[in-house]
């Protein structure tokens, strides 16, 4: 079955690094994604990683994938107050017809 | 480009009333989806469509119906609204085929309250 788990809340100070963790259960996941939701808005894709990769870096974002442990993480370097949002981990399987989302991690960045 | 547009953005219904949420996308995407978002529950898939004229059930389809008569539109209907359907509803669309990442493009959401 498909299940994606995330911690619900993370609080950091501005300038620190943030690490948001996610575990998934389906080993046949093709892509894994991180989406960001700002207050009152829809979700926007932040970054993604293909299942045959271990790491992906995109400016302040680093995604690490441990397929053995079915663990995905998102590291945000030099976290800013504008990074405060809900971050969703999601996985797709096979033909990408549906994504399964975690419950979301609320990141609060304080000055 | 407008992307994914949902109407209405807000609606209040009484128990037993019916309504339709409209989703329109201008990206020529094949796949369209309806999710609901509830506190502590994340996003749950209600119904989806893999092309014009097709629909399929998601994780929480009961109490909802959908139609995809035109490729660009995906309608979500509530025939007899219940308080448990109070939620924020999100429509999304995606491209298909080799080389695509399966990224979903979301609308801004429709907040529905059922009294």
mmCIF file of C-alpha atoms in Angstrom:
data_model
loop_
_atom_site.group_PDB
_atom_site.id
_atom_site.type_symbol
_atom_site.label_atom_id
_atom_site.label_comp_id
_atom_site.label_asym_id
_atom_site.label_seq_id
_atom_site.Cartn_x
_atom_site.Cartn_y
_atom_site.Cartn_z
ATOM 1 C CA UNK A 1 0.000 0.000 0.000
ATOM 2 C CA UNK A 2 0.939 3.641 -0.328
ATOM 3 C CA UNK A 3 1.573 5.782 2.710
ATOM 4 C CA UNK A 4 3.663 8.911 3.126
ATOM 5 C CA UNK A 5 4.569 10.132 6.613
ATOM 6 C CA UNK A 6 5.980 13.482 7.711
ATOM 7 C CA UNK A 7 6.458 15.293 10.974
ATOM 8 C CA UNK A 8 3.806 17.975 11.355
ATOM 9 C CA UNK A 9 5.753 20.975 12.590
ATOM 10 C CA UNK A 10 9.252 22.481 12.486
ATOM 11 C CA UNK A 11 10.415 25.766 13.942
ATOM 12 C CA UNK A 12 13.789 27.360 13.089
ATOM 13 C CA UNK A 13 15.483 30.728 13.353
ATOM 14 C CA UNK A 14 16.218 32.849 10.313
ATOM 15 C CA UNK A 15 19.607 31.983 8.836
ATOM 16 C CA UNK A 16 19.622 28.423 10.204
ATOM 17 C CA UNK A 17 19.227 25.325 8.048
ATOM 18 C CA UNK A 18 15.903 23.491 8.025
ATOM 19 C CA UNK A 19 15.567 19.765 7.444
ATOM 20 C CA UNK A 20 12.169 18.291 6.719
ATOM 21 C CA UNK A 21 11.899 14.513 6.698
ATOM 22 C CA UNK A 22 9.531 12.109 4.977
ATOM 23 C CA UNK A 23 9.151 8.349 4.845
ATOM 24 C CA UNK A 24 7.258 6.404 2.229
ATOM 25 C CA UNK A 25 6.302 2.780 1.932
ATOM 26 C CA UNK A 26 6.066 1.978 -1.772
ATOM 27 C CA UNK A 27 9.443 0.887 -3.116
ATOM 28 C CA UNK A 28 8.246 1.223 -6.720
ATOM 29 C CA UNK A 29 7.967 5.009 -6.499
ATOM 30 C CA UNK A 30 9.175 6.615 -9.710
ATOM 31 C CA UNK A 31 9.464 10.237 -8.633
ATOM 32 C CA UNK A 32 9.406 11.857 -5.217
ATOM 33 C CA UNK A 33 8.419 15.473 -4.833
ATOM 34 C CA UNK A 34 8.448 18.364 -2.441
ATOM 35 C CA UNK A 35 5.600 20.850 -2.759
ATOM 36 C CA UNK A 36 5.249 24.165 -0.933
ATOM 37 C CA UNK A 37 1.944 25.708 0.136
ATOM 38 C CA UNK A 38 1.838 29.316 1.271
ATOM 39 C CA UNK A 39 -1.155 30.567 3.304
ATOM 40 C CA UNK A 40 -4.347 30.791 1.263
ATOM 41 C CA UNK A 41 -2.729 29.391 -1.874
ATOM 42 C CA UNK A 42 -2.486 26.154 -3.801
ATOM 43 C CA UNK A 43 0.527 23.878 -3.804
ATOM 44 C CA UNK A 44 3.532 24.634 -5.976
ATOM 45 C CA UNK A 45 6.266 22.215 -6.920
ATOM 46 C CA UNK A 46 9.480 23.068 -5.105
ATOM 47 C CA UNK A 47 11.694 20.285 -6.370
ATOM 48 C CA UNK A 48 11.624 16.596 -7.265
ATOM 49 C CA UNK A 49 14.011 13.674 -7.455
ATOM 50 C CA UNK A 50 13.957 10.644 -9.705
ATOM 51 C CA UNK A 51 14.096 7.353 -7.873
ATOM 52 C CA UNK A 52 17.479 6.350 -9.318
ATOM 53 C CA UNK A 53 19.160 9.412 -7.773
ATOM 54 C CA UNK A 54 20.538 9.787 -4.253
ATOM 55 C CA UNK A 55 20.814 13.540 -4.081
ATOM 56 C CA UNK A 56 19.698 16.633 -5.906
ATOM 57 C CA UNK A 57 20.806 20.184 -5.215
ATOM 58 C CA UNK A 58 19.028 23.295 -6.427
ATOM 59 C CA UNK A 59 20.361 26.579 -5.023
ATOM 60 C CA UNK A 60 19.406 26.579 -1.295
ATOM 61 C CA UNK A 61 17.576 23.265 -1.562
ATOM 62 C CA UNK A 62 19.124 19.821 -1.134
ATOM 63 C CA UNK A 63 17.072 16.663 -1.506
ATOM 64 C CA UNK A 64 18.428 13.381 -0.168
ATOM 65 C CA UNK A 65 16.885 10.034 -1.033
ATOM 66 C CA UNK A 66 17.658 6.838 0.860
ATOM 67 C CA UNK A 67 15.826 4.110 -1.013
ATOM 68 C CA UNK A 68 16.910 1.357 1.354
ATOM 69 C CA UNK A 69 15.198 3.101 4.274
ATOM 70 C CA UNK A 70 12.496 4.712 2.066
ATOM 71 C CA UNK A 71 13.470 8.089 3.491
ATOM 72 C CA UNK A 72 13.380 11.452 1.754
ATOM 73 C CA UNK A 73 14.603 14.736 3.183
ATOM 74 C CA UNK A 74 14.551 18.370 2.149
ATOM 75 C CA UNK A 75 17.231 20.681 3.465
ATOM 76 C CA UNK A 76 16.780 24.433 3.114
ATOM 77 C CA UNK A 77 19.997 26.365 3.693
ATOM 78 C CA UNK A 78 19.976 29.898 5.137
ATOM 79 C CA UNK A 79 16.243 29.685 5.902
ATOM 80 C CA UNK A 80 14.355 32.955 5.472
ATOM 81 C CA UNK A 81 11.038 34.156 6.895
ATOM 82 C CA UNK A 82 9.610 33.843 3.382
ATOM 83 C CA UNK A 83 10.230 30.105 3.608
ATOM 84 C CA UNK A 84 7.508 29.821 6.266
ATOM 85 C CA UNK A 85 4.890 27.553 4.678
ATOM 86 C CA UNK A 86 3.581 24.001 4.661
ATOM 87 C CA UNK A 87 5.823 21.527 2.854
ATOM 88 C CA UNK A 88 4.350 18.362 1.385
ATOM 89 C CA UNK A 89 6.226 15.254 0.439
ATOM 90 C CA UNK A 90 4.616 13.211 -2.370
ATOM 91 C CA UNK A 91 5.353 10.092 -4.380
ATOM 92 C CA UNK A 92 4.253 8.882 -7.788
ATOM 93 C CA UNK A 93 4.296 5.361 -9.052
ATOM 94 C CA UNK A 94 4.483 3.988 -12.567
ATOM 95 C CA UNK A 95 2.533 6.114 -15.011
ATOM 96 C CA UNK A 96 2.239 9.159 -12.749
ATOM 97 C CA UNK A 97 -1.547 8.986 -12.856
ATOM 98 C CA UNK A 98 -1.855 9.930 -9.179
ATOM 99 C CA UNK A 99 0.356 11.304 -6.451
ATOM 100 C CA UNK A 100 0.144 10.315 -2.812
ATOM 101 C CA UNK A 101 0.812 13.198 -0.443
ATOM 102 C CA UNK A 102 1.983 13.281 3.136
ATOM 103 C CA UNK A 103 0.036 15.341 5.666
ATOM 104 C CA UNK A 104 2.446 18.251 5.353
ATOM 105 C CA UNK A 105 5.070 19.834 7.622
ATOM 106 C CA UNK A 106 4.437 23.371 8.770
ATOM 107 C CA UNK A 107 7.729 25.285 8.795
ATOM 108 C CA UNK A 108 7.812 28.397 10.963
ATOM 109 C CA UNK A 109 10.824 30.674 10.575
ATOM 110 C CA UNK A 110 11.319 33.260 13.304
ATOM 111 C CA UNK A 111 13.501 36.395 12.941
ATOM 112 C CA UNK B 1 -1.295 31.830 -19.055
ATOM 113 C CA UNK B 2 -3.892 31.472 -16.335
ATOM 114 C CA UNK B 3 -2.847 27.883 -15.493
ATOM 115 C CA UNK B 4 -5.506 26.178 -13.359
ATOM 116 C CA UNK B 5 -8.542 28.257 -12.419
ATOM 117 C CA UNK B 6 -11.184 27.215 -9.897
ATOM 118 C CA UNK B 7 -14.620 28.748 -9.416
ATOM 119 C CA UNK B 8 -16.087 29.663 -7.041
ATOM 120 C CA UNK B 9 -13.354 30.461 -4.527
ATOM 121 C CA UNK B 10 -15.748 30.523 -1.562
ATOM 122 C CA UNK B 11 -19.183 29.041 -1.016
ATOM 123 C CA UNK B 12 -21.483 28.423 1.929
ATOM 124 C CA UNK B 13 -24.140 25.731 1.593
ATOM 125 C CA UNK B 14 -26.882 24.353 3.771
ATOM 126 C CA UNK B 15 -27.033 20.625 4.419
ATOM 127 C CA UNK B 16 -28.769 18.882 1.531
ATOM 128 C CA UNK B 17 -28.082 21.562 -1.075
ATOM 129 C CA UNK B 18 -26.224 20.749 -4.264
ATOM 130 C CA UNK B 19 -23.449 22.586 -6.038
ATOM 131 C CA UNK B 20 -20.757 22.226 -8.690
ATOM 132 C CA UNK B 21 -17.144 23.323 -8.546
ATOM 133 C CA UNK B 22 -15.579 24.150 -11.878
ATOM 134 C CA UNK B 23 -11.933 23.653 -12.758
ATOM 135 C CA UNK B 24 -10.444 24.944 -16.000
ATOM 136 C CA UNK B 25 -6.876 24.537 -17.277
ATOM 137 C CA UNK B 26 -5.298 26.157 -20.309
ATOM 138 C CA UNK B 27 -2.153 23.993 -20.520
ATOM 139 C CA UNK B 28 -3.668 21.236 -22.667
ATOM 140 C CA UNK B 29 -2.997 18.708 -19.908
ATOM 141 C CA UNK B 30 -4.456 15.234 -20.178
ATOM 142 C CA UNK B 31 -4.760 14.461 -16.480
ATOM 143 C CA UNK B 32 -6.935 16.385 -14.030
ATOM 144 C CA UNK B 33 -7.604 15.795 -10.348
ATOM 145 C CA UNK B 34 -9.782 16.917 -7.455
ATOM 146 C CA UNK B 35 -8.299 16.845 -3.942
ATOM 147 C CA UNK B 36 -9.689 17.934 -0.623
ATOM 148 C CA UNK B 37 -7.516 19.371 2.144
ATOM 149 C CA UNK B 38 -8.524 19.090 5.774
ATOM 150 C CA UNK B 39 -6.539 20.053 8.905
ATOM 151 C CA UNK B 40 -4.291 17.206 9.992
ATOM 152 C CA UNK B 41 -5.315 15.071 7.004
ATOM 153 C CA UNK B 42 -3.174 16.499 4.216
ATOM 154 C CA UNK B 43 -4.497 16.191 0.663
ATOM 155 C CA UNK B 44 -6.774 13.326 -0.234
ATOM 156 C CA UNK B 45 -7.692 12.446 -3.805
ATOM 157 C CA UNK B 46 -11.422 12.492 -4.529
ATOM 158 C CA UNK B 47 -11.623 11.710 -8.262
ATOM 159 C CA UNK B 48 -9.356 12.076 -11.234
ATOM 160 C CA UNK B 49 -9.459 11.905 -15.007
ATOM 161 C CA UNK B 50 -6.835 10.623 -17.441
ATOM 162 C CA UNK B 51 -8.455 12.198 -20.481
ATOM 163 C CA UNK B 52 -11.567 13.742 -21.946
ATOM 164 C CA UNK B 53 -14.621 11.602 -21.248
ATOM 165 C CA UNK B 54 -12.920 9.515 -18.537
ATOM 166 C CA UNK B 55 -13.143 9.623 -14.754
ATOM 167 C CA UNK B 56 -11.870 7.413 -11.941
ATOM 168 C CA UNK B 57 -12.335 7.195 -8.191
ATOM 169 C CA UNK B 58 -9.658 8.289 -5.793
ATOM 170 C CA UNK B 59 -9.249 7.712 -2.076
ATOM 171 C CA UNK B 60 -12.418 9.510 -0.862
ATOM 172 C CA UNK B 61 -15.004 9.516 -3.708
ATOM 173 C CA UNK B 62 -18.221 9.020 -1.711
ATOM 174 C CA UNK B 63 -20.672 11.920 -1.894
ATOM 175 C CA UNK B 64 -19.041 13.419 -4.999
ATOM 176 C CA UNK B 65 -19.482 13.067 -8.735
ATOM 177 C CA UNK B 66 -17.298 14.371 -11.547
ATOM 178 C CA UNK B 67 -17.457 14.947 -15.262
ATOM 179 C CA UNK B 68 -14.845 15.661 -17.943
ATOM 180 C CA UNK B 69 -16.843 16.531 -21.050
ATOM 181 C CA UNK B 70 -14.138 18.841 -22.379
ATOM 182 C CA UNK B 71 -10.409 18.315 -22.032
ATOM 183 C CA UNK B 72 -9.868 21.675 -20.374
ATOM 184 C CA UNK B 73 -12.645 21.366 -17.772
ATOM 185 C CA UNK B 74 -13.158 19.065 -14.797
ATOM 186 C CA UNK B 75 -16.324 19.503 -12.736
ATOM 187 C CA UNK B 76 -16.830 18.310 -9.160
ATOM 188 C CA UNK B 77 -20.431 17.950 -7.997
ATOM 189 C CA UNK B 78 -21.976 17.558 -4.571
ATOM 190 C CA UNK B 79 -25.528 16.263 -4.955
ATOM 191 C CA UNK B 80 -26.556 16.563 -1.298
ATOM 192 C CA UNK B 81 -24.005 18.449 0.762
ATOM 193 C CA UNK B 82 -23.128 17.283 4.274
ATOM 194 C CA UNK B 83 -21.172 19.089 7.024
ATOM 195 C CA UNK B 84 -18.406 16.476 6.609
ATOM 196 C CA UNK B 85 -17.790 17.943 3.155
ATOM 197 C CA UNK B 86 -16.699 21.259 4.644
ATOM 198 C CA UNK B 87 -13.170 21.534 3.284
ATOM 199 C CA UNK B 88 -10.830 23.295 0.912
ATOM 200 C CA UNK B 89 -10.982 21.717 -2.528
ATOM 201 C CA UNK B 90 -8.054 21.817 -4.909
ATOM 202 C CA UNK B 91 -8.048 21.041 -8.585
ATOM 203 C CA UNK B 92 -4.825 20.055 -10.323
ATOM 204 C CA UNK B 93 -3.665 19.022 -13.756
ATOM 205 C CA UNK B 94 -0.617 17.288 -15.166
ATOM 206 C CA UNK B 95 1.047 16.340 -18.427
ATOM 207 C CA UNK B 96 1.762 12.759 -19.375
ATOM 208 C CA UNK B 97 4.239 10.835 -21.422
ATOM 209 C CA UNK B 98 7.915 10.012 -21.407
ATOM 210 C CA UNK B 99 10.209 12.650 -20.030
ATOM 211 C CA UNK B 100 7.531 14.287 -17.950
ATOM 212 C CA UNK B 101 8.043 14.389 -14.241
ATOM 213 C CA UNK B 102 4.388 14.032 -13.315
ATOM 214 C CA UNK B 103 4.347 17.499 -11.752
ATOM 215 C CA UNK B 104 0.898 18.617 -10.671
ATOM 216 C CA UNK B 105 -0.179 22.205 -11.287
ATOM 217 C CA UNK B 106 -2.675 23.355 -8.681
ATOM 218 C CA UNK B 107 -5.451 25.893 -8.609
ATOM 219 C CA UNK B 108 -5.770 28.300 -5.693
ATOM 220 C CA UNK B 109 -8.483 26.296 -3.967
ATOM 221 C CA UNK B 110 -12.202 26.569 -3.287
ATOM 222 C CA UNK B 111 -13.280 26.902 0.331
ATOM 223 C CA UNK B 112 -16.616 25.223 0.949
ATOM 224 C CA UNK B 113 -18.580 25.432 4.205
ATOM 225 C CA UNK B 114 -21.634 23.252 4.755
ATOM 226 C CA UNK B 115 -23.879 24.345 7.611
#
